[in-house]
XYZ file of N, CA and C in Angstrom:
261
model
N -15.490 19.888 -52.045
C -15.042 19.321 -50.822
C -16.156 19.186 -49.779
N -15.905 18.311 -48.996
C -16.968 17.946 -48.028
C -16.894 19.017 -46.910
N -17.939 19.114 -46.207
C -18.067 20.097 -45.134
C -17.080 19.739 -44.031
N -16.927 18.382 -43.751
C -16.023 17.896 -42.647
C -14.598 18.362 -42.999
N -14.168 18.250 -44.267
C -12.861 18.646 -44.566
C -12.624 20.195 -44.458
N -13.642 20.965 -44.879
C -13.619 22.397 -44.679
C -13.485 22.697 -43.193
N -14.213 22.112 -42.322
C -14.067 22.341 -40.928
C -12.745 22.013 -40.358
N -12.143 20.834 -40.848
C -10.763 20.499 -40.405
C -9.801 21.579 -40.870
N -9.898 22.044 -42.098
C -9.063 23.084 -42.593
C -9.204 24.393 -41.780
N -10.400 24.702 -41.354
C -10.619 25.874 -40.632
C -9.946 25.850 -39.228
N -9.989 24.618 -38.666
C -9.359 24.456 -37.362
C -7.810 24.490 -37.492
N -7.300 23.982 -38.545
C -5.819 24.054 -38.775
C -5.430 25.497 -38.919
N -6.159 26.260 -39.727
C -5.784 27.631 -40.007
C -5.988 28.447 -38.723
N -6.945 28.160 -37.924
C -7.123 28.865 -36.617
C -5.984 28.624 -35.749
N -5.445 27.400 -35.699
C -4.303 27.073 -34.957
C -3.060 27.697 -35.371
N -2.927 27.795 -36.805
C -1.741 28.561 -37.254
C -1.781 29.994 -36.918
N -2.946 30.620 -36.889
C -3.013 32.011 -36.495
C -2.641 32.253 -35.057
N -2.790 31.229 -34.272
C -2.369 31.399 -32.816
C -0.967 31.282 -32.553
N -0.145 30.921 -33.573
C 1.335 30.817 -33.332
C 1.825 32.292 -33.315
N 2.830 32.489 -32.347
C 3.302 33.783 -32.169
C 3.761 34.539 -33.470
N 4.389 33.739 -34.355
C 4.948 34.388 -35.559
C 3.900 34.818 -36.504
N 2.662 34.172 -36.419
C 1.490 34.498 -37.287
C 0.561 35.468 -36.738
N 0.813 35.993 -35.510
C -0.192 36.886 -34.931
C -0.099 38.318 -35.348
N 0.920 38.602 -36.137
C 0.962 39.939 -36.734
C 1.148 39.780 -38.208
N 0.729 40.835 -38.946
C 0.780 40.879 -40.426
C 2.309 40.586 -40.806
N 2.455 39.863 -41.931
C 3.767 39.602 -42.395
C 4.457 40.898 -42.920
N 3.554 41.869 -43.370
C 4.184 43.019 -44.021
C 4.126 44.403 -43.194
N 3.341 44.410 -42.159
C 3.178 45.571 -41.309
C 2.969 45.131 -39.909
N 2.947 46.057 -39.009
C 2.780 45.709 -37.559
C 1.288 45.449 -37.093
N 0.451 45.374 -38.008
C -1.053 45.124 -37.616
C -1.103 43.722 -37.045
N -1.927 43.594 -36.031
C -2.159 42.367 -35.345
C -3.442 41.683 -35.709
N -3.992 42.025 -36.767
C -5.321 41.468 -37.129
C -5.187 40.869 -38.507
N -4.717 39.545 -38.467
C -4.525 38.782 -39.804
C -5.855 38.097 -40.057
N -6.423 38.461 -41.182
C -7.613 37.792 -41.644
C -7.512 37.192 -43.058
N -6.353 37.281 -43.584
C -6.174 36.797 -45.068
C -4.930 36.018 -45.089
N -4.906 34.974 -46.007
C -3.804 34.209 -46.326
C -3.306 34.591 -47.771
N -2.070 34.886 -47.821
C -1.361 35.214 -49.042
C -0.859 33.863 -49.563
N -1.516 33.387 -50.643
C -1.147 31.997 -51.216
C 0.094 32.134 -52.209
N 0.503 33.291 -52.486
C 1.704 33.357 -53.331
C 3.029 33.004 -52.556
N 3.071 33.448 -51.269
C 4.179 33.053 -50.432
C 3.770 32.391 -49.103
N 2.550 32.050 -49.049
C 2.050 31.320 -47.817
C 2.265 32.030 -46.595
N 1.790 33.327 -46.495
C 1.903 34.097 -45.279
C 0.526 34.609 -44.931
N 0.424 35.181 -43.658
C -0.779 35.702 -43.126
C -0.698 37.175 -43.098
N -1.652 37.945 -43.657
C -1.620 39.329 -43.763
C -2.921 40.004 -43.373
N -2.882 41.267 -43.069
C -3.987 42.082 -42.677
C -4.778 42.439 -43.857
N -5.954 43.149 -43.686
C -6.932 43.482 -44.731
C -6.169 44.534 -45.693
N -5.500 45.481 -44.998
C -4.892 46.566 -45.883
C -3.751 45.955 -46.741
N -3.006 45.099 -46.262
C -1.831 44.541 -47.030
C -2.411 43.446 -47.985
N -3.531 42.757 -47.653
C -4.114 41.910 -48.659
C -4.386 42.616 -49.982
N -4.948 43.840 -49.883
C -5.217 44.665 -51.041
C -3.998 44.939 -51.905
N -2.979 45.250 -51.132
C -1.588 45.556 -51.883
C -1.150 44.276 -52.581
N -1.279 43.142 -51.937
C -0.816 41.915 -52.609
C -1.728 41.520 -53.835
N -3.002 41.875 -53.789
C -3.876 41.641 -54.800
C -3.541 42.460 -56.008
N -3.039 43.657 -55.722
C -2.552 44.510 -56.805
C -1.355 44.002 -57.548
N -0.575 43.180 -56.774
C 0.553 42.532 -57.330
C 0.158 41.149 -57.980
N -1.048 40.926 -58.065
C -1.553 39.658 -58.625
C -1.273 38.313 -57.820
N -1.175 38.638 -56.548
C -0.951 37.441 -55.627
C -2.375 36.926 -55.372
N -2.424 35.672 -55.032
C -3.650 35.034 -54.660
C -3.801 35.165 -53.246
N -4.853 35.828 -52.784
C -5.183 36.123 -51.394
C -6.609 35.634 -51.081
N -6.781 34.979 -49.903
C -8.108 34.528 -49.547
C -8.330 34.844 -48.152
N -9.623 35.150 -47.924
C -10.121 35.495 -46.535
C -10.045 34.062 -45.722
N -9.571 34.166 -44.513
C -9.527 32.986 -43.772
C -10.856 32.492 -43.321
N -11.807 33.516 -43.063
C -13.118 33.132 -42.488
C -14.150 32.869 -43.491
N -13.932 33.501 -44.749
C -14.993 33.398 -45.757
C -14.667 32.451 -47.031
N -13.423 31.864 -46.968
C -13.093 31.096 -48.045
C -12.917 29.652 -47.648
N -12.941 28.816 -48.691
C -12.471 27.322 -48.454
C -11.154 27.248 -49.059
N -10.362 26.381 -48.404
C -8.912 26.175 -48.823
C -8.813 24.690 -49.232
N -7.992 24.463 -50.257
C -7.660 23.119 -50.722
C -6.685 22.538 -49.766
N -6.547 21.153 -49.789
C -5.449 20.531 -48.996
C -4.132 21.100 -49.340
N -3.843 21.421 -50.604
C -2.450 21.836 -50.944
C -2.206 23.276 -50.375
N -3.243 24.098 -50.320
C -3.112 25.394 -49.757
C -2.876 25.395 -48.208
N -3.599 24.419 -47.565
C -3.457 24.346 -46.123
C -1.984 23.776 -45.885
N -1.589 22.827 -46.631
C -0.222 22.322 -46.369
C 0.809 23.384 -46.686
N 0.559 24.162 -47.698
C 1.589 25.229 -47.957
C 1.643 26.327 -46.749
N 0.450 26.543 -46.190
C 0.534 27.472 -45.061
C 1.170 26.810 -43.882
N 1.023 25.524 -43.712
C 1.630 24.893 -42.584
C 3.127 24.740 -42.734
N 3.542 24.691 -43.913
C 5.069 24.594 -44.174
C 5.660 25.934 -44.285
N 4.849 26.893 -44.619
C 5.212 28.378 -44.742
C 5.013 29.082 -43.469
N 4.168 30.035 -43.520
C 3.859 30.936 -42.394
C 4.761 32.105 -42.322
N 4.584 33.008 -41.435
C 5.283 34.248 -41.415
C 6.755 34.113 -40.921
N 6.984 33.189 -39.964
C 8.331 33.108 -39.512
C 9.266 32.466 -40.589
N 8.805 31.478 -41.301
C 9.606 30.849 -42.345
C 9.863 31.912 -43.435
N 9.001 32.713 -43.848
C 9.127 33.573 -44.871
C 10.020 34.798 -44.432
N 9.871 35.187 -43.137
C 10.696 36.224 -42.575
C 12.185 35.895 -42.685
N 12.463 34.585 -42.320
C 13.875 34.175 -42.363
C 14.408 34.108 -43.783
N 13.592 34.103 -44.781
C 13.991 34.051 -46.099
C 13.958 35.407 -46.877
N 13.587 36.521 -46.032
C 13.574 37.800 -46.741
C 14.944 38.332 -47.120
Protein backbone atom coordinates (compact mmCIF):
# COMPACT_ATOMS: atom_id res chain seq x y z
CA UNK A 1 0.00 0.00 0.00
CA UNK A 2 1.15 3.49 -0.64
CA UNK A 3 2.25 5.79 2.11
CA UNK A 4 -0.54 8.23 1.23
CA UNK A 5 -3.18 5.54 1.77
CA UNK A 6 -1.57 4.54 5.09
CA UNK A 7 -1.67 8.18 6.23
CA UNK A 8 -5.31 8.45 5.21
CA UNK A 9 -6.18 5.31 7.15
CA UNK A 10 -4.29 6.66 10.19
CA UNK A 11 -6.34 9.87 10.08
CA UNK A 12 -9.59 7.91 9.82
CA UNK A 13 -8.64 5.71 12.77
CA UNK A 14 -7.61 8.73 14.85
CA UNK A 15 -11.01 10.26 14.11
CA UNK A 16 -12.80 7.07 15.14
CA UNK A 17 -10.92 7.02 18.45
CA UNK A 18 -12.17 10.55 19.18
CA UNK A 19 -15.80 9.41 19.09
CA UNK A 20 -17.25 9.17 22.62
CA UNK A 21 -18.18 5.49 22.26
CA UNK A 22 -14.64 4.56 21.22
CA UNK A 23 -12.85 6.51 23.94
CA UNK A 24 -12.95 3.60 26.36
CA UNK A 25 -12.09 -0.04 25.93
CA UNK A 26 -14.88 -2.22 24.59
CA UNK A 27 -14.28 -4.79 27.33
CA UNK A 28 -13.19 -2.84 30.41
CA UNK A 29 -13.32 0.73 31.79
CA UNK A 30 -9.81 1.63 30.54
CA UNK A 31 -9.68 4.88 28.60
CA UNK A 32 -6.51 4.09 26.67
CA UNK A 33 -7.45 2.32 23.45
CA UNK A 34 -4.43 1.52 21.36
CA UNK A 35 -5.56 -1.64 19.58
CA UNK A 36 -8.22 -2.60 17.08
CA UNK A 37 -9.86 -5.99 17.44
CA UNK A 38 -10.54 -7.05 13.86
CA UNK A 39 -12.64 -10.05 14.89
CA UNK A 40 -15.54 -7.83 15.92
CA UNK A 41 -14.24 -4.41 14.82
CA UNK A 42 -13.90 -2.80 18.24
CA UNK A 43 -11.26 -0.73 20.01
CA UNK A 44 -9.56 -2.23 23.06
CA UNK A 45 -6.81 -1.46 25.56
CA UNK A 46 -3.47 -3.24 25.75
CA UNK A 47 -4.55 -5.64 28.51
CA UNK A 48 -7.71 -6.72 26.70
CA UNK A 49 -5.87 -7.02 23.39
CA UNK A 50 -3.81 -9.81 24.95
CA UNK A 51 -6.96 -11.60 26.06
CA UNK A 52 -8.41 -11.34 22.57
CA UNK A 53 -5.20 -12.71 21.07
CA UNK A 54 -5.52 -15.73 23.36
CA UNK A 55 -8.96 -16.27 21.78
CA UNK A 56 -7.27 -16.17 18.35
CA UNK A 57 -8.86 -12.84 17.47
CA UNK A 58 -6.89 -10.67 15.08
CA UNK A 59 -5.71 -7.59 16.96
CA UNK A 60 -3.59 -4.77 15.55
CA UNK A 61 -1.83 -1.84 17.15
CA UNK A 62 -3.35 1.37 15.87
CA UNK A 63 -0.07 3.27 15.90
CA UNK A 64 2.32 0.55 14.72
CA UNK A 65 0.29 -1.33 12.11
CA UNK A 66 -1.00 -0.69 8.63
CA UNK A 67 -4.64 -1.36 7.89
CA UNK A 68 -6.26 -2.55 4.69
CA UNK A 69 -9.19 -0.61 3.23
CA UNK A 70 -11.47 -3.49 4.29
CA UNK A 71 -10.26 -3.30 7.90
CA UNK A 72 -10.76 0.46 8.06
CA UNK A 73 -14.22 0.10 6.55
CA UNK A 74 -15.10 -2.58 9.10
CA UNK A 75 -14.02 -0.32 11.96
CA UNK A 76 -16.04 2.56 10.50
CA UNK A 77 -19.14 0.37 10.28
CA UNK A 78 -18.44 -1.31 13.62
CA UNK A 79 -16.93 0.44 16.58
CA UNK A 80 -17.67 0.04 20.25
CA UNK A 81 -21.17 1.52 20.23
CA UNK A 82 -22.46 -0.73 17.44
CA UNK A 83 -21.05 -3.84 19.09
CA UNK A 84 -22.32 -2.82 22.54
CA UNK A 85 -25.85 -2.64 21.19
CA UNK A 86 -25.40 -6.20 19.83
CA UNK A 87 -24.11 -7.72 23.10
